[in-house]
Coordinates of C-alpha atoms and ligand atoms in Angstrom, one line a residue:
Chain V
X1 CA 103.1 182.4 -45.2
X2 CA 102.3 181.8 -48.9
X3 CA 102.3 178.1 -48.0
X4 CA 99.5 178.5 -45.7
X5 CA 97.6 180.5 -48.2
X6 CA 98.2 177.8 -50.7
X7 CA 97.0 175.3 -48.2
X8 CA 93.8 177.1 -47.8
X9 CA 92.9 176.3 -51.3
X10 CA 93.2 172.6 -50.6
X11 CA 90.8 169.9 -49.6
X12 CA 89.2 170.2 -46.2
X13 CA 91.7 167.9 -44.6
X14 CA 94.6 170.0 -45.7
X15 CA 93.0 173.1 -44.5
X16 CA 92.5 171.5 -41.1
X17 CA 96.1 170.5 -40.7
X18 CA 97.2 174.0 -41.7
X19 CA 95.3 175.3 -38.7
X20 CA 97.0 172.7 -36.6
X21 CA 100.3 173.8 -37.9
X22 CA 99.9 177.4 -36.9
X23 CA 98.7 176.6 -33.5
X24 CA 101.5 174.2 -32.7
X25 CA 104.0 176.7 -34.2
X26 CA 103.6 178.9 -31.1
X27 CA 104.6 176.0 -28.9
X28 CA 108.1 176.2 -30.1
X29 CA 108.9 179.0 -27.8
X30 CA 106.5 178.2 -24.9
X31 CA 105.9 174.7 -23.7
X32 CA 102.3 173.7 -24.2
X33 CA 100.6 174.2 -20.9
X34 CA 99.4 171.2 -19.1
X35 CA 98.1 169.1 -22.0
X36 CA 99.2 165.5 -21.8
X37 CA 100.7 163.8 -24.9
X38 CA 97.5 161.9 -25.5
X39 CA 95.3 164.9 -25.3
X40 CA 97.5 166.6 -27.8
X41 CA 97.3 163.7 -30.3
X42 CA 93.6 163.8 -30.1
X43 CA 93.5 167.6 -30.5
X44 CA 95.2 167.3 -33.8
X45 CA 92.0 166.1 -35.4
X46 CA 89.9 169.3 -35.4
X47 CA 86.5 169.3 -33.9
X48 CA 83.7 168.4 -36.4
X49 CA 82.4 171.9 -36.5
X50 CA 85.6 173.2 -37.9
X51 CA 85.1 171.1 -41.0
X52 CA 81.8 172.9 -42.0
X53 CA 83.0 176.1 -43.5
X54 CA 85.8 174.6 -45.6
X55 CA 83.4 172.0 -47.0
X56 CA 80.9 174.7 -47.7
X57 CA 83.5 176.7 -49.6
X58 CA 84.6 173.7 -51.7
X59 CA 81.0 172.9 -52.5
X60 CA 80.3 176.5 -53.4
X61 CA 83.4 176.5 -55.6
X62 CA 82.2 173.4 -57.4
X63 CA 78.7 174.9 -57.8
X64 CA 80.1 178.1 -59.1
X65 CA 82.1 176.2 -61.7
X66 CA 79.2 174.1 -62.7
X67 CA 77.0 177.1 -63.1
X68 CA 79.6 178.8 -65.3
X69 CA 80.2 181.7 -62.9
X70 CA 83.8 180.5 -62.6
X71 CA 85.1 179.7 -66.1
X72 CA 87.7 176.9 -66.3
X73 CA 90.3 179.3 -67.8
X74 CA 90.1 181.3 -64.5
X75 CA 89.8 178.5 -62.0
X76 CA 89.1 174.9 -62.7
X77 CA 86.4 173.1 -60.7
X78 CA 87.5 171.0 -57.7
X79 CA 86.5 167.8 -59.4
X80 CA 88.5 168.7 -62.5
X81 CA 91.5 169.5 -60.3
X82 CA 91.1 166.1 -58.7
X83 CA 90.8 164.3 -62.0
X84 CA 93.9 166.0 -63.5
X85 CA 95.8 165.3 -60.3
X86 CA 95.1 161.6 -60.8
X87 CA 96.0 161.8 -64.5
X88 CA 99.2 163.7 -63.9
X89 CA 100.2 161.2 -61.3
X90 CA 99.3 158.3 -63.5
X91 CA 101.3 159.6 -66.4
X92 CA 104.4 160.1 -64.2
X93 CA 104.6 163.7 -65.1
X94 CA 103.8 164.8 -61.6
X95 CA 106.3 162.4 -60.0
X96 CA 109.1 163.6 -62.2
X97 CA 108.4 167.2 -61.5
X98 CA 108.1 166.4 -57.9
X99 CA 111.5 164.6 -57.8
X100 CA 113.2 167.5 -59.5
X101 CA 111.8 170.1 -57.2
X102 CA 112.5 168.0 -54.1
X103 CA 116.1 167.5 -55.1
X104 CA 116.6 171.2 -55.6
X105 CA 115.3 171.9 -52.1
X106 CA 117.3 169.0 -50.7
X107 CA 120.6 170.2 -52.1
X108 CA 119.9 173.9 -51.5
X109 CA 118.7 173.2 -47.9
X110 CA 121.7 171.1 -47.1
X111 CA 124.1 173.7 -48.4
X112 CA 122.3 176.6 -46.7
X113 CA 121.8 174.7 -43.4
X114 CA 125.5 173.7 -43.3
X115 CA 126.6 177.3 -43.9
X116 CA 124.0 178.7 -41.5
X117 CA 124.7 176.3 -38.7
X118 CA 128.5 176.6 -39.1
X119 CA 128.5 180.4 -39.1
X120 CA 126.0 180.5 -36.3
X121 CA 128.2 178.2 -34.2
X122 CA 131.4 180.2 -35.0
X123 CA 129.7 183.4 -34.0
X124 CA 128.0 181.9 -31.0
X125 CA 131.1 180.1 -29.6
X126 CA 133.8 182.7 -30.0
X127 CA 133.9 186.4 -29.5
X128 CA 136.3 186.8 -32.4
X129 CA 134.0 184.7 -34.6
X130 CA 131.1 186.9 -33.7
X131 CA 133.0 190.1 -34.4
X132 CA 134.1 188.8 -37.8
X133 CA 131.0 186.9 -38.9
X134 CA 128.1 188.8 -37.5
X135 CA 128.4 192.3 -39.2
X136 CA 128.5 191.1 -42.8
X137 CA 125.8 188.6 -42.2
X138 CA 123.6 191.2 -40.6
X139 CA 124.2 193.5 -43.5
X140 CA 123.4 190.9 -46.1
X141 CA 120.3 190.0 -44.2
X142 CA 118.8 193.4 -44.9
X143 CA 118.9 192.7 -48.6
X144 CA 115.6 191.1 -49.8
X145 CA 117.2 187.9 -50.9
X146 CA 114.5 187.1 -53.5
X147 CA 115.5 190.4 -55.2
X148 CA 118.9 188.8 -55.9
X149 CA 117.5 186.6 -58.6
X150 CA 118.7 188.9 -61.5
X151 CA 122.2 188.8 -60.1
X152 CA 122.0 185.1 -59.6
X153 CA 121.0 184.6 -63.2
X154 CA 124.0 186.7 -64.3
X155 CA 126.3 184.7 -62.0
X156 CA 125.0 181.2 -62.3
X157 CA 123.1 181.2 -65.6
X158 CA 119.6 179.8 -65.8
X159 CA 120.2 176.1 -64.9
X160 CA 120.0 174.5 -61.6
X161 CA 122.6 176.6 -59.8
X162 CA 120.6 179.8 -59.3
X163 CA 117.6 177.9 -57.9
X164 CA 119.7 176.0 -55.5
X165 CA 121.6 179.1 -54.5
X166 CA 118.4 180.9 -53.8
X167 CA 117.1 178.0 -51.6
X168 CA 120.5 177.9 -49.8
X169 CA 120.4 181.6 -49.2
X170 CA 116.9 181.5 -47.8
X171 CA 117.8 178.7 -45.5
X172 CA 121.1 180.0 -44.2
X173 CA 119.9 183.2 -42.6
X174 CA 117.2 182.0 -40.3
X175 CA 119.5 179.1 -39.2
X176 CA 122.4 181.4 -38.6
X177 CA 120.4 183.8 -36.6
X178 CA 118.7 181.2 -34.4
X179 CA 121.8 179.0 -33.8
X180 CA 123.8 182.1 -32.9
X181 CA 121.1 183.4 -30.6
X182 CA 120.6 179.9 -29.1
X183 CA 124.2 179.4 -28.3
X184 CA 124.5 182.9 -26.8
X185 CA 121.5 182.3 -24.8
X186 CA 123.0 179.3 -23.0
X187 CA 122.5 179.8 -19.3
X188 CA 125.7 181.1 -17.6
X189 CA 124.6 179.6 -14.4
X190 CA 124.6 176.1 -15.9
X191 CA 128.0 176.8 -17.4
X192 CA 129.3 177.6 -14.0
X193 CA 127.8 174.4 -12.6
X194 CA 129.5 172.6 -15.4
X195 CA 132.8 174.3 -14.6
X196 CA 132.6 173.2 -11.0
X197 CA 131.9 169.7 -12.1
X198 CA 135.2 169.8 -14.0
X199 CA 133.8 169.6 -17.5
X200 CA 136.2 169.8 -20.3
X201 CA 135.5 172.3 -23.1
X202 CA 134.1 169.5 -25.2
X203 CA 131.8 168.3 -22.4
X204 CA 130.6 171.8 -21.8
X205 CA 129.7 172.0 -25.5
X206 CA 128.1 168.6 -25.6
X207 CA 126.1 168.7 -22.3
X208 CA 125.3 172.4 -21.8
X209 CA 125.8 174.7 -24.8
X210 CA 124.5 172.5 -27.7
X211 CA 121.4 171.3 -25.9
X212 CA 120.7 174.8 -24.8
X213 CA 120.8 175.9 -28.4
X214 CA 118.6 173.2 -29.7
X215 CA 115.1 174.7 -29.1
X216 CA 116.1 177.9 -30.8
X217 CA 117.9 176.0 -33.5
X218 CA 114.7 174.1 -34.3
X219 CA 112.8 177.3 -34.7
X220 CA 115.5 178.3 -37.2
X221 CA 115.1 175.0 -38.9
X222 CA 111.4 175.6 -39.3
X223 CA 111.8 179.1 -40.6
X224 CA 114.6 177.8 -42.9
X225 CA 112.3 175.2 -44.4
X226 CA 109.6 177.7 -45.0
X227 CA 112.1 179.9 -46.7
X228 CA 113.4 177.0 -48.7
X229 CA 110.0 176.2 -50.2
X230 CA 109.3 179.9 -50.9
X231 CA 112.7 180.3 -52.6
X232 CA 112.0 177.2 -54.7
X233 CA 108.6 178.4 -55.8
X234 CA 110.0 181.8 -56.8
X235 CA 113.1 180.4 -58.3
X236 CA 111.2 177.9 -60.4
X237 CA 109.0 180.6 -61.8
X238 CA 111.9 182.3 -63.4
X239 CA 113.3 179.8 -65.7
X240 CA 112.8 176.1 -65.5
X241 CA 112.7 173.2 -67.9
X242 CA 111.7 170.7 -65.2
X243 CA 110.1 170.6 -61.8
X244 CA 106.8 171.7 -60.3
X245 CA 107.4 175.3 -61.4
X246 CA 107.9 174.2 -65.0
X247 CA 104.7 172.2 -64.8
X248 CA 102.8 175.2 -63.6
X249 CA 104.4 177.6 -66.0
X250 CA 103.7 175.3 -68.9
X251 CA 100.1 174.9 -67.7
X252 CA 99.7 178.6 -67.7
X253 CA 100.6 178.8 -71.4
X254 CA 97.7 176.4 -72.1
X255 CA 95.3 178.0 -69.7
X256 CA 95.2 174.7 -67.7
X257 CA 94.2 176.2 -64.3
X258 CA 93.5 172.7 -63.1
X259 CA 97.2 171.7 -63.5
X260 CA 98.2 175.0 -61.8
X261 CA 96.1 174.2 -58.8
X262 CA 97.5 170.7 -58.6
X263 CA 101.0 172.2 -58.6
X264 CA 100.1 174.6 -55.9
X265 CA 98.6 171.8 -53.8
X266 CA 101.7 169.7 -54.2
X267 CA 103.8 172.7 -53.0
X268 CA 101.5 173.1 -50.0
X269 CA 101.6 169.4 -49.2
X270 CA 105.4 169.4 -49.3
X271 CA 105.6 172.4 -47.0
X272 CA 103.2 170.8 -44.6
X273 CA 105.1 167.5 -44.8
X274 CA 108.4 168.9 -43.9
X275 CA 106.9 171.0 -41.2
X276 CA 105.3 167.9 -39.7
X277 CA 108.7 166.1 -39.8
X278 CA 110.3 169.0 -37.9
X279 CA 107.5 168.9 -35.4
X280 CA 108.1 165.2 -34.9
X281 CA 111.8 165.8 -34.4
X282 CA 111.0 168.6 -32.0
X283 CA 108.7 166.4 -29.9
X284 CA 111.4 163.8 -29.7
X285 CA 114.3 166.0 -29.0
X286 CA 112.6 168.4 -26.7
X287 CA 110.9 165.7 -24.6
X288 CA 112.6 167.1 -21.5
X289 CA 110.6 170.3 -22.0
X290 CA 107.2 169.0 -22.9
X291 CA 106.9 167.3 -19.5
X292 CA 107.2 170.7 -17.7
X293 CA 104.8 171.0 -14.9
X294 CA 102.0 173.6 -15.3
Chain B
X1 CA 138.0 160.8 -0.3
X2 CA 140.6 158.3 0.9
X3 CA 142.7 158.2 -2.2
X4 CA 143.3 161.9 -2.4
X5 CA 146.4 163.9 -2.0
X6 CA 144.7 166.0 0.6
X7 CA 145.9 163.5 3.1
X8 CA 149.0 165.6 3.4
X9 CA 147.3 168.9 4.0
X10 CA 145.5 169.4 7.3
X11 CA 143.0 171.8 5.8
X12 CA 140.3 171.5 3.1
X13 CA 140.6 175.2 2.3
X14 CA 142.6 178.1 3.3
X15 CA 142.1 181.8 2.5
X16 CA 144.9 184.3 3.3
X17 CA 144.2 187.9 3.1
X18 CA 141.7 187.5 0.3
X19 CA 140.2 190.6 -1.1
X20 CA 137.7 191.1 -3.8
X21 CA 136.6 194.3 -5.4
X22 CA 133.8 194.9 -7.8
X23 CA 133.9 198.1 -9.7
X24 CA 135.8 199.9 -7.1
X25 CA 133.7 198.6 -4.2
X26 CA 135.6 196.3 -1.9
X27 CA 133.3 193.4 -1.0
X28 CA 135.9 191.2 0.7
X29 CA 138.5 193.2 2.6
X30 CA 141.0 190.6 3.7
X31 CA 139.6 187.3 4.7
X32 CA 141.7 184.8 6.6
X33 CA 140.1 181.5 7.0
X34 CA 141.1 177.9 7.3
X35 CA 138.6 175.1 7.1
X36 CA 139.9 171.9 8.5
X37 CA 139.4 168.6 6.8
X38 CA 136.0 167.3 7.6
X39 CA 135.0 170.4 9.5
X40 CA 131.5 171.8 9.1
X41 CA 131.5 175.6 9.0
X42 CA 128.5 177.8 8.6
X43 CA 128.8 181.3 7.2
X44 CA 126.3 184.0 8.2
X45 CA 126.0 187.5 7.1
X46 CA 123.5 190.0 5.9
X47 CA 122.5 190.1 2.3
X48 CA 125.2 191.5 0.1
X49 CA 127.9 191.0 2.6
X50 CA 129.9 188.9 0.2
X51 CA 129.1 185.3 1.2
X52 CA 128.4 184.1 -2.3
X53 CA 131.5 185.9 -3.5
X54 CA 133.6 184.1 -0.9
X55 CA 132.1 180.8 -1.9
X56 CA 132.7 181.5 -5.6
X57 CA 136.3 182.2 -4.9
X58 CA 136.6 178.9 -3.1
X59 CA 135.0 177.1 -6.0
X60 CA 137.4 178.6 -8.4
X61 CA 134.6 180.4 -10.3
X62 CA 136.2 183.7 -9.6
X63 CA 139.7 185.0 -8.7
X64 CA 140.6 187.2 -5.8
X65 CA 142.2 190.6 -6.3
X66 CA 145.9 190.5 -6.9
X67 CA 147.7 190.2 -3.7
X68 CA 149.8 193.3 -2.8
X69 CA 152.7 191.6 -1.1
X70 CA 152.7 187.9 -0.7
X71 CA 156.2 187.8 0.5
X72 CA 155.5 189.9 3.5
X73 CA 153.1 187.3 4.7
X74 CA 155.3 184.3 4.2
X75 CA 156.4 184.1 7.8
X76 CA 152.8 184.3 9.0
X77 CA 151.8 181.5 6.8
X78 CA 154.5 179.2 8.1
X79 CA 153.3 179.7 11.6
X80 CA 149.7 179.2 10.8
X81 CA 150.5 176.1 9.0
X82 CA 152.1 174.5 12.1
X83 CA 149.2 175.3 14.3
X84 CA 146.6 174.2 11.9
X85 CA 144.5 171.4 13.6
X86 CA 144.9 167.9 12.3
X87 CA 141.8 166.3 13.7
X88 CA 138.8 166.5 11.5
X89 CA 136.1 168.0 13.5
X90 CA 137.9 170.0 16.1
X91 CA 137.0 173.7 15.8
X92 CA 139.8 175.7 14.5
X93 CA 140.8 179.2 15.5
X94 CA 141.9 180.7 12.3
X95 CA 140.2 184.1 12.2
X96 CA 143.8 185.2 12.4
X97 CA 144.8 188.7 13.4
X98 CA 144.5 190.3 10.0
X99 CA 147.0 193.0 10.8
X100 CA 150.0 192.2 8.6
X101 CA 148.3 191.9 5.2
X102 CA 145.4 194.2 5.4
X103 CA 146.0 197.1 7.8
X104 CA 149.7 197.3 7.4
X105 CA 149.3 199.9 4.7
X106 CA 150.5 198.2 1.5
X107 CA 151.8 200.8 -0.9
X108 CA 150.5 199.2 -4.1
X109 CA 146.9 198.9 -3.2
X110 CA 144.5 197.7 -5.9
X111 CA 146.5 196.8 -9.0
X112 CA 144.5 195.5 -12.0
X113 CA 141.3 195.0 -10.2
X114 CA 138.8 196.7 -12.5
X115 CA 139.9 194.9 -15.7
X116 CA 139.8 191.6 -13.8
X117 CA 136.2 192.1 -12.8
X118 CA 135.2 193.2 -16.3
X119 CA 136.8 190.1 -17.6
X120 CA 134.9 187.9 -15.2
X121 CA 131.6 189.6 -16.2
X122 CA 132.3 188.9 -19.8
X123 CA 133.2 185.4 -19.2
X124 CA 130.0 184.5 -17.5
X125 CA 127.9 185.6 -20.4
X126 CA 130.1 184.4 -23.2
X127 CA 129.0 180.9 -23.9
X128 CA 131.7 178.3 -23.5
X129 CA 134.5 180.6 -24.7
X130 CA 137.4 180.7 -22.3
X131 CA 135.3 179.3 -19.5
X132 CA 137.9 176.7 -19.0
X133 CA 140.8 178.7 -17.7
X134 CA 139.3 179.8 -14.5
X135 CA 140.1 176.4 -13.0
X136 CA 143.6 176.6 -14.3
X137 CA 144.1 180.1 -13.2
X138 CA 143.7 179.4 -9.5
X139 CA 146.8 177.3 -8.8
X140 CA 149.0 179.7 -10.8
X141 CA 147.9 182.7 -8.7
X142 CA 151.1 183.0 -6.8
X143 CA 154.5 181.5 -7.3
X144 CA 156.3 183.1 -4.4
X145 CA 154.3 182.5 -1.2
X146 CA 151.1 181.1 0.0
X147 CA 148.3 181.5 -2.5
X148 CA 145.4 183.7 -1.3
X149 CA 143.0 180.9 -2.1
X150 CA 144.3 177.4 -1.4
X151 CA 141.9 174.5 -1.9
X152 CA 144.0 171.4 -2.3
X153 CA 141.2 168.8 -2.8
X154 CA 138.2 168.3 -4.9
X155 CA 135.4 170.8 -4.6
X156 CA 131.7 170.4 -5.1
X157 CA 129.1 173.2 -5.1
X158 CA 125.4 173.1 -4.5
X159 CA 124.2 176.5 -5.6
X160 CA 121.2 178.2 -4.2
X161 CA 119.2 177.3 -7.4
X162 CA 119.6 173.6 -8.3
X163 CA 121.2 174.3 -11.7
X164 CA 120.4 170.9 -13.1
X165 CA 120.7 170.4 -16.8
X166 CA 117.1 170.2 -17.8
X167 CA 117.8 168.1 -20.9
X168 CA 119.5 165.3 -19.0
X169 CA 117.5 162.9 -16.8
X170 CA 118.0 163.1 -13.1
X171 CA 120.3 160.1 -13.0
X172 CA 122.4 161.5 -15.8
X173 CA 122.7 164.8 -14.0
X174 CA 124.0 163.2 -10.9
X175 CA 126.4 161.1 -12.9
X176 CA 127.8 163.9 -15.0
X177 CA 130.5 165.0 -12.6
X178 CA 131.9 161.5 -12.3
X179 CA 134.7 160.0 -14.2
X180 CA 134.8 156.4 -13.2
X181 CA 133.6 153.2 -14.7
X182 CA 131.0 152.5 -12.1
X183 CA 129.5 156.0 -12.3
X184 CA 126.0 154.7 -12.9
X185 CA 126.0 152.6 -9.8
X186 CA 127.5 155.3 -7.6
X187 CA 125.0 157.9 -9.0
X188 CA 122.1 155.6 -8.3
X189 CA 123.3 154.9 -4.8
X190 CA 123.7 158.6 -4.0
X191 CA 120.2 159.3 -5.4
X192 CA 118.9 156.7 -3.0
X193 CA 120.7 158.5 -0.2
X194 CA 118.9 161.7 -0.9
X195 CA 115.7 159.7 -1.0
X196 CA 115.1 159.9 -4.8
X197 CA 115.9 156.4 -5.9
X198 CA 112.7 156.3 -8.0
X199 CA 113.4 159.4 -9.9
X200 CA 116.4 158.3 -11.8
X201 CA 114.7 158.6 -15.2
X202 CA 112.7 161.7 -14.4
X203 CA 113.3 165.0 -16.3
X204 CA 114.5 167.7 -13.9
X205 CA 111.7 170.0 -14.9
X206 CA 109.2 167.6 -13.5
X207 CA 110.7 167.7 -10.0
X208 CA 109.4 169.7 -7.1
X209 CA 111.7 172.4 -5.8
X210 CA 112.8 170.3 -2.8
X211 CA 113.4 167.3 -5.0
X212 CA 115.5 169.3 -7.4
X213 CA 117.6 170.7 -4.5
X214 CA 118.2 167.1 -3.3
X215 CA 119.3 166.1 -6.8
X216 CA 121.6 169.0 -6.8
X217 CA 123.0 167.9 -3.4
X218 CA 123.4 164.4 -4.7
X219 CA 125.3 165.7 -7.7
X220 CA 127.6 167.6 -5.4
X221 CA 128.1 164.6 -3.1
X222 CA 128.5 162.0 -5.7
X223 CA 132.0 163.3 -6.4
X224 CA 133.0 162.6 -2.9
X225 CA 134.4 166.1 -2.5
X226 CA 136.9 167.2 0.1
X227 CA 135.2 170.5 0.3
X228 CA 131.4 170.8 -0.1
X229 CA 130.2 174.3 -0.7
X230 CA 126.5 174.9 0.0
X231 CA 125.1 178.3 -0.9
X232 CA 121.8 178.6 0.8
X233 CA 120.8 175.3 -0.5
X234 CA 117.6 175.2 1.5
X235 CA 116.6 178.7 0.9
X236 CA 113.5 177.9 -1.1
X237 CA 112.2 175.0 1.0
X238 CA 109.4 174.9 3.4
X239 CA 110.1 174.4 7.1
X240 CA 109.4 170.6 7.2
X241 CA 111.5 169.8 4.1
X242 CA 114.2 172.0 5.5
X243 CA 114.4 170.0 8.7
X244 CA 114.5 166.8 6.6
X245 CA 117.3 168.2 4.6
X246 CA 119.2 169.2 7.7
X247 CA 119.1 165.6 8.9
X248 CA 120.1 164.4 5.4
X249 CA 123.1 166.8 5.2
X250 CA 124.4 165.8 8.6
X251 CA 124.0 162.2 7.7
X252 CA 125.8 162.5 4.4
X253 CA 128.4 164.6 6.1
X254 CA 129.1 161.9 8.6
X255 CA 129.2 159.2 6.0
X256 CA 131.4 161.0 3.4
X257 CA 133.3 163.3 5.8
X258 CA 133.8 166.3 3.5
X259 CA 134.6 169.6 4.9
X260 CA 131.4 171.8 4.5
X261 CA 131.0 175.5 4.1
X262 CA 127.3 176.3 4.4
X263 CA 126.2 179.7 3.5
X264 CA 122.9 180.6 5.2
X265 CA 120.7 183.4 6.4
X266 CA 119.3 181.3 9.1
X267 CA 121.1 181.5 12.5
X268 CA 119.3 178.4 13.8
X269 CA 120.2 176.4 10.8
X270 CA 123.9 177.4 11.3
X271 CA 123.9 176.6 15.0
X272 CA 122.1 173.3 14.5
X273 CA 124.5 172.0 11.9
X274 CA 127.9 173.5 12.1
X275 CA 131.1 173.0 14.2
X276 CA 131.8 176.6 13.8
X277 CA 129.7 179.6 12.9
X278 CA 131.3 182.6 11.1
X279 CA 129.8 186.0 10.7
X280 CA 130.8 188.0 7.6
X281 CA 130.5 191.7 7.9
X282 CA 132.3 194.7 6.3
X283 CA 134.3 192.3 4.1
X284 CA 135.8 190.5 7.1
X285 CA 135.1 187.6 9.3
X286 CA 133.7 189.7 12.1
X287 CA 133.0 187.0 14.5
X288 CA 133.5 183.3 15.0
X289 CA 131.5 181.1 17.3
X290 CA 132.6 177.5 17.9
X291 CA 129.6 175.3 18.7
X292 CA 130.9 172.7 21.0
X293 CA 127.7 170.7 21.3
X294 CA 127.0 167.1 20.4
X295 CA 124.5 166.5 17.6
X296 CA 121.5 166.3 17.4
X297 CA 121.2 169.6 19.1
X298 CA 118.2 170.9 20.8
X299 CA 117.0 174.4 20.3
X300 CA 117.0 175.1 24.0
X301 CA 120.7 174.4 24.3
X302 CA 121.5 176.9 21.6
X303 CA 119.6 179.9 23.0
X304 CA 122.6 181.6 24.6
X305 CA 124.8 181.1 21.5
X306 CA 122.0 182.3 19.3
X307 CA 121.8 185.5 21.3
X308 CA 125.5 186.2 20.9
X309 CA 125.5 185.4 17.1
X310 CA 122.5 187.7 16.6
X311 CA 124.3 190.3 18.5
X312 CA 127.2 190.1 16.1
X313 CA 124.9 190.3 13.2
X314 CA 124.0 193.7 14.6
X315 CA 121.1 195.8 13.5
X316 CA 120.1 193.3 10.8
X317 CA 119.6 190.7 13.6
X318 CA 115.9 190.7 13.9
X319 CA 115.5 190.8 10.1
X320 CA 117.7 187.8 9.6
X321 CA 116.1 185.8 12.3
Ligands
ATP401 N1 130.2 190.0 -10.6 C1 129.9 191.0 -9.9 N2 130.0 192.3 -10.3 C2 129.7 193.3 -9.6 N3 129.3 193.3 -8.3 C3 129.2 192.0 -7.8 C4 129.5 190.9 -8.5 N4 129.2 189.8 -7.7 C5 128.8 190.3 -6.5 N5 128.8 191.6 -6.6 C6 128.5 192.5 -5.4 O1 129.2 192.1 -4.3 C7 128.3 192.2 -3.1 C8 128.3 190.8 -2.4 O2 127.6 189.9 -3.2 P1 127.3 188.5 -2.7 O3 126.5 187.8 -3.8 O4 128.6 187.8 -2.3 O5 126.4 188.7 -1.4 P2 125.8 187.6 -0.5 O6 126.4 187.8 0.9 O7 125.9 186.3 -1.0 O8 124.3 188.1 -0.4 P3 122.9 187.3 -0.3 O9 122.8 186.8 1.1 O10 121.9 188.2 -0.6 O11 123.1 186.1 -1.3 C9 127.0 192.6 -3.6 O12 126.8 194.0 -3.3 C10 127.0 192.4 -5.1 O13 126.3 193.4 -5.8
MG402 MG1 124.5 184.9 -1.9

């Protein structure tokens, strides 16, 4: 959620793709009705009239800054933001911060996804597994995981570990829930058909259960990624000596709103990028479904 | 099906005193039925009479109630074995007198039925877990005498809904039940037989209802089953496609020579296709009608038989027709 809000601050192009994201997001559960692949590609570039209001807003923002209505210590002008983005990129500061943040997400996501998928599979595939795994996970899920930061700091100190743990935790739950539900949702009639065809346990898993769980699993992947970025942003606010959060916090101390906005934009872009990657994977993996007749 | 051990047995399937109870309600109350190898049998019966239940038992997807006294029936079975017909398409008379097993008042009636049914229910909703042992369970059913459900050969099922794996292309779906090096070739040939050669790379969800049914039929046939179970496979088709499918099934039946059990609501369909028409009512085979006519059959020749079958179907007759 906060990612989309951050995206709304961005250049018109970014705003436009945010809209595209939210519309395509609904298509994870329901196949897009009728539209051929080509039509969908074209539809991703929004109609010209959708560009008008974002452009007006940015122009108004620039005008307000130029007129002194928006002082730079509250919000820097768009052009200033652009300039400092170029500067930060040129000096390597942005790239370094970027690399640190990305690696935190990568490690945390990998850990969290592994745990989430594994537990989801265990709970989905075996009654005993479900009985043992599901209750504690459901209980933990009710805790607001971002509220665990104080505990994490006590447990893991203030280095990389609490940030990674927070990301992992944010990722694990949605993946667990969706993988579990996806496996349980496998069509019993297809399983019967597989049984009659003499499938082994492994073949049943490979040809029926796993593919049946994929759509829901991808929903979990998306939710997990959104949670990963959110956790990172929160985690990096707390205590960081490197990364995008550090860049932003540092900028705050010097009232550099331009750098703060640049940091936010990078967060937004990263969120959009990973979402786009998942969508690409989805389109490829769920090809069988996108061709559904109307 | 030449290389199969069913050579030795004269029948493709044999049910002896099969009973099935769901939650205290007896759906099958003692079914005795032998289907000869290569025989085409149609099963009629009103909705809820237990046709699908019977078919699921034959497919090994479900287990019959525990048999009260298998040993008491041992003599019976020996006799029936001798008299079982050996020629493929000769109509068999095996709606045996059900006296011994069913009406003879067995003291230990129902046994562990309820738990069994509950178990089945759970299994069907429980992902992959345990789904494997149903197939193993069947042969173990009895050790002493004739098993209540005896299907010696390979079974294929075409369900009422096509049940194709939507994430596998049509060709792959057909190939899935095959374990042989030339699976691809065989699958393609069978697809051609059902008139869908061009659809090998299509996704199942893009097929029309009739096409999907035919793919399902191809998937069942490609395994060269000894027993082909068809559960109202043409139910959802329009009249014209239905006729085309009838021709197709007969053609495939002649070529591959499986025994067929066709469950249907349609009396004309049953009479046009089958060697023998059975009527299931009150949990038993209530009537049996051999159809000693050469194919293709004309409607006019079937009129008298049709009247008799409808009569056996009783009050539901006009509704079924
Ligand atoms: N797993 C089950 N649990 C409980 N009851 C069942 C179960 N399977 C079947 N039944 C019941 O057994 C009866 C026979 O069902 P079955 O599906 O065999 O009927 P059918 O003859 O195939 O009917 P139709 O022509 O409508 O398909 C029905 O009353 C049904 O409710
Ligand atoms: Mg039925």
